[in-house]
mmCIF file of C-alpha atoms in Angstrom:
data_model
loop_
_atom_site.group_PDB
_atom_site.id
_atom_site.type_symbol
_atom_site.label_atom_id
_atom_site.label_comp_id
_atom_site.label_asym_id
_atom_site.label_seq_id
_atom_site.Cartn_x
_atom_site.Cartn_y
_atom_site.Cartn_z
ATOM 1 C CA MET A 1 -10.987 -45.671 64.563
ATOM 2 C CA GLN A 2 -8.604 -46.782 62.673
ATOM 3 C CA ARG A 3 -11.230 -47.803 59.202
ATOM 4 C CA LYS A 4 -12.596 -44.420 60.351
ATOM 5 C CA ALA A 5 -8.874 -42.840 59.871
ATOM 6 C CA VAL A 6 -7.945 -44.926 56.104
ATOM 7 C CA SER A 7 -11.475 -43.472 55.195
ATOM 8 C CA ASP A 8 -10.338 -40.090 55.935
ATOM 9 C CA VAL A 9 -6.726 -39.953 54.619
ATOM 10 C CA ALA A 10 -9.141 -41.728 50.927
ATOM 11 C CA ASP A 11 -10.895 -39.095 51.029
ATOM 12 C CA ARG A 12 -8.325 -35.974 51.321
ATOM 13 C CA GLN A 13 -5.865 -38.991 48.817
ATOM 14 C CA ALA A 14 -9.586 -38.815 45.874
ATOM 15 C CA ARG A 15 -10.254 -34.315 46.755
ATOM 16 C CA LYS A 16 -5.884 -33.571 46.211
ATOM 17 C CA ALA A 17 -6.478 -35.603 42.276
ATOM 18 C CA SER A 18 -9.348 -33.538 41.870
ATOM 19 C CA TRP A 19 -8.001 -30.015 42.468
ATOM 20 C CA HIS A 20 -4.409 -31.814 41.082
ATOM 21 C CA GLY A 21 -6.953 -32.361 37.723
ATOM 22 C CA LYS A 22 -8.663 -28.892 38.309
ATOM 23 C CA ALA A 23 -6.135 -26.730 38.729
ATOM 24 C CA PHE A 24 -4.369 -28.739 35.015
ATOM 25 C CA LEU A 25 -7.420 -27.844 33.371
ATOM 26 C CA VAL A 26 -7.743 -23.984 34.597
ATOM 27 C CA GLU A 27 -3.524 -23.595 33.443
ATOM 28 C CA ALA A 28 -4.386 -25.161 30.021
ATOM 29 C CA LEU A 29 -6.886 -23.641 29.643
ATOM 30 C CA VAL A 30 -5.025 -19.612 30.430
ATOM 31 C CA LEU A 31 -2.189 -21.593 27.488
ATOM 32 C CA LEU A 32 -4.944 -21.889 25.338
ATOM 33 C CA VAL A 33 -6.281 -18.648 25.799
ATOM 34 C CA PHE A 34 -2.148 -17.003 25.568
ATOM 35 C CA LEU A 35 -1.938 -19.262 22.134
ATOM 36 C CA VAL A 36 -5.017 -17.761 20.089
ATOM 37 C CA ALA A 37 -4.219 -13.859 21.497
ATOM 38 C CA SER A 38 -0.810 -14.510 20.286
ATOM 39 C CA LEU A 39 -1.625 -15.569 16.944
ATOM 40 C CA SER A 40 -4.101 -13.380 16.129
ATOM 41 C CA ILE A 41 -1.065 -10.453 16.672
ATOM 42 C CA LEU A 42 1.415 -12.176 14.471
ATOM 43 C CA VAL A 43 -1.512 -12.618 11.697
ATOM 44 C CA ALA A 44 -2.873 -9.088 12.379
ATOM 45 C CA LEU A 45 1.171 -7.694 11.217
ATOM 46 C CA PHE A 46 1.456 -10.564 8.571
ATOM 47 C CA VAL A 47 -1.926 -8.954 7.168
ATOM 48 C CA GLN A 48 -0.320 -5.496 8.432
ATOM 49 C CA ALA A 49 2.835 -6.177 6.363
ATOM 50 C CA ARG A 50 1.121 -7.937 2.915
ATOM 51 C CA THR A 51 -1.170 -4.639 2.335
ATOM 52 C CA GLU A 52 2.217 -2.459 3.135
ATOM 53 C CA ALA A 53 4.166 -4.796 0.357
ATOM 54 C CA ASP A 54 1.253 -3.915 -2.317
ATOM 55 C CA GLU A 55 0.828 -0.428 -1.183
ATOM 56 C CA GLY A 56 4.350 0.386 -2.025
ATOM 57 C CA GLU A 57 4.031 -1.724 -4.661
ATOM 58 C CA ARG A 58 1.720 0.082 -6.709
ATOM 59 C CA LEU A 59 3.357 2.921 -5.111
ATOM 60 C CA SER A 60 6.368 2.319 -7.344
ATOM 61 C CA GLN A 61 4.324 1.309 -10.230
ATOM 62 C CA ALA A 62 2.401 5.227 -10.990
ATOM 63 C CA VAL A 63 6.670 5.748 -10.263
ATOM 64 C CA GLN A 64 7.198 4.146 -13.306
ATOM 65 C CA LEU A 65 4.214 5.003 -15.495
ATOM 66 C CA ALA A 66 5.421 8.648 -14.459
ATOM 67 C CA GLN A 67 8.546 8.631 -15.545
ATOM 68 C CA ASN A 68 7.286 7.832 -18.894
ATOM 69 C CA ALA A 69 4.662 9.752 -18.909
ATOM 70 C CA ALA A 70 7.300 12.551 -18.335
ATOM 71 C CA GLU A 71 9.891 10.923 -21.016
ATOM 72 C CA GLU A 72 7.459 11.314 -23.756
ATOM 73 C CA PHE A 73 6.637 14.935 -22.481
ATOM 74 C CA ALA A 74 9.860 14.914 -23.110
ATOM 75 C CA ALA A 75 10.324 13.848 -25.822
ATOM 76 C CA PRO A 76 11.023 16.443 -29.578
ATOM 77 C CA ALA A 77 7.949 14.867 -31.221
ATOM 78 C CA GLY A 78 6.580 13.978 -26.854
ATOM 79 C CA SER A 79 2.046 14.699 -26.353
ATOM 80 C CA GLN A 80 0.833 17.290 -24.750
ATOM 81 C CA GLY A 81 -2.132 15.890 -23.023
ATOM 82 C CA LEU A 82 -1.333 12.866 -22.803
ATOM 83 C CA ALA A 83 -3.253 9.633 -20.913
ATOM 84 C CA ILE A 84 -0.950 6.174 -20.238
ATOM 85 C CA GLU A 85 -3.248 3.237 -18.315
ATOM 86 C CA ASP A 86 -1.195 0.224 -17.496
ATOM 87 C CA GLY A 87 -2.897 -2.137 -14.242
ATOM 88 C CA GLY A 88 -6.053 -0.440 -12.663
ATOM 89 C CA LEU A 89 -2.976 3.722 -12.832
ATOM 90 C CA VAL A 90 -3.428 6.191 -14.845
ATOM 91 C CA ALA A 91 -1.067 8.622 -16.106
ATOM 92 C CA THR A 92 -2.541 12.362 -17.115
ATOM 93 C CA VAL A 93 -0.262 14.912 -18.319
ATOM 94 C CA GLN A 94 -1.812 18.248 -18.175
ATOM 95 C CA VAL A 95 0.691 21.285 -19.983
ATOM 96 C CA GLY A 96 1.061 24.603 -19.302
ATOM 97 C CA GLU A 97 2.829 26.843 -21.406
ATOM 98 C CA GLU A 98 5.634 30.537 -20.772
ATOM 99 C CA ALA A 99 6.258 32.612 -23.496
ATOM 100 C CA HIS A 100 9.537 33.791 -23.700
ATOM 101 C CA GLU A 101 11.891 35.493 -26.748
ATOM 102 C CA SER A 102 13.406 33.085 -27.885
ATOM 103 C CA GLY A 103 11.001 29.737 -27.947
ATOM 104 C CA SER A 104 8.674 28.243 -25.221
ATOM 105 C CA LEU A 105 8.963 27.019 -21.708
ATOM 106 C CA LEU A 106 6.935 23.517 -21.315
ATOM 107 C CA ASN A 107 5.216 23.031 -18.365
ATOM 108 C CA ALA A 108 4.023 19.706 -18.012
ATOM 109 C CA THR A 109 2.054 18.235 -14.311
ATOM 110 C CA VAL A 110 1.447 14.139 -14.461
ATOM 111 C CA THR A 111 -0.505 12.805 -12.138
ATOM 112 C CA VAL A 112 -1.722 8.772 -11.284
ATOM 113 C CA VAL A 113 -4.018 7.773 -10.458
ATOM 114 C CA ASP A 114 -5.357 5.105 -8.251
ATOM 115 C CA GLU A 115 -8.523 3.865 -10.891
ATOM 116 C CA GLU A 116 -9.254 0.436 -9.497
ATOM 117 C CA GLY A 117 -8.250 1.007 -5.517
ATOM 118 C CA GLY A 118 -6.816 -1.599 -2.729
ATOM 119 C CA GLY A 119 -6.151 -1.037 0.457
ATOM 120 C CA SER A 120 -5.990 1.657 2.105
ATOM 121 C CA ILE A 121 -5.736 3.669 -1.452
ATOM 122 C CA GLU A 122 -9.303 4.516 -2.594
ATOM 123 C CA ALA A 123 -10.430 3.953 -6.665
ATOM 124 C CA GLY A 124 -9.863 7.372 -7.795
ATOM 125 C CA GLU A 125 -7.384 8.920 -5.922
ATOM 126 C CA GLU A 126 -3.985 10.402 -6.764
ATOM 127 C CA ILE A 127 -1.194 8.577 -5.495
ATOM 128 C CA TYR A 128 1.503 9.866 -7.317
ATOM 129 C CA ARG A 129 3.099 13.579 -9.076
ATOM 130 C CA LEU A 130 5.922 13.990 -10.697
ATOM 131 C CA ASP A 131 6.125 17.486 -12.531
ATOM 132 C CA THR A 132 8.828 18.605 -16.240
ATOM 133 C CA ALA A 133 8.965 20.909 -18.623
ATOM 134 C CA ARG A 134 11.207 20.977 -21.705
ATOM 135 C CA TYR A 135 11.651 24.336 -23.660
ATOM 136 C CA VAL A 136 11.418 24.200 -27.297
ATOM 137 C CA PRO A 137 13.325 26.986 -28.571
ATOM 138 C CA GLY A 138 11.640 29.345 -31.390
ATOM 139 C CA PHE A 139 8.145 26.893 -30.259
ATOM 140 C CA GLU A 140 4.956 30.906 -30.451
ATOM 141 C CA GLY A 141 3.395 29.207 -28.816
ATOM 142 C CA GLY A 142 -0.403 27.535 -29.184
ATOM 143 C CA LEU A 143 0.263 24.351 -27.277
ATOM 144 C CA PRO A 144 -1.690 21.682 -29.742
ATOM 145 C CA ASP A 145 -4.762 19.814 -29.068
ATOM 146 C CA ALA A 146 -5.196 17.097 -26.360
ATOM 147 C CA GLY A 147 -3.773 13.869 -28.195
ATOM 148 C CA ALA A 148 -1.152 15.789 -30.869
ATOM 149 C CA SER A 149 1.883 15.551 -30.663
ATOM 150 C CA ALA A 150 4.441 18.776 -30.130
ATOM 151 C CA GLY A 151 6.143 17.885 -33.052
ATOM 152 C CA ALA A 152 3.423 18.901 -35.029
ATOM 153 C CA SER A 153 2.643 22.686 -34.973
ATOM 154 C CA ALA A 154 3.745 24.286 -37.461
ATOM 155 C CA GLY A 155 4.949 26.659 -35.450
ATOM 156 C CA ASP A 156 7.313 23.732 -33.565
ATOM 157 C CA PRO A 157 11.010 23.624 -35.729
ATOM 158 C CA ALA A 158 11.333 20.748 -33.965
ATOM 159 C CA ALA A 159 9.054 18.627 -36.097
#
């Protein structure tokens, strides 16, 4: 009888050791799944942050390009129908005119388009717009053709 008791104790210890090994493997597997899920969330956050940073940098470039085009337009011999390109961004200036008795108010809309796209910005999408104007005293109208300068116009006394 004592042999049977020793044998039962040995069986119980073997089953108990086997159960502990299985529990350890289950816990390790749960921990591994948790770590992989956490890592995938962190990677997704870093990718999102990088995309946002790239789009912010692209917007900053577009604002700078629009400001440069607006300053070119505002110069006394500023261009009409100007187009500036820089790193896949294209700024175009569309000019309108309001005639007054003593001159004309030239209104310009600077539009910046991203020709390349990237991230959530599609190719050809407008990403920035800037409205500006300049007054030309004594200017009697007749906007010059695109690419010509207002200072070269015969009716522009600022020339």
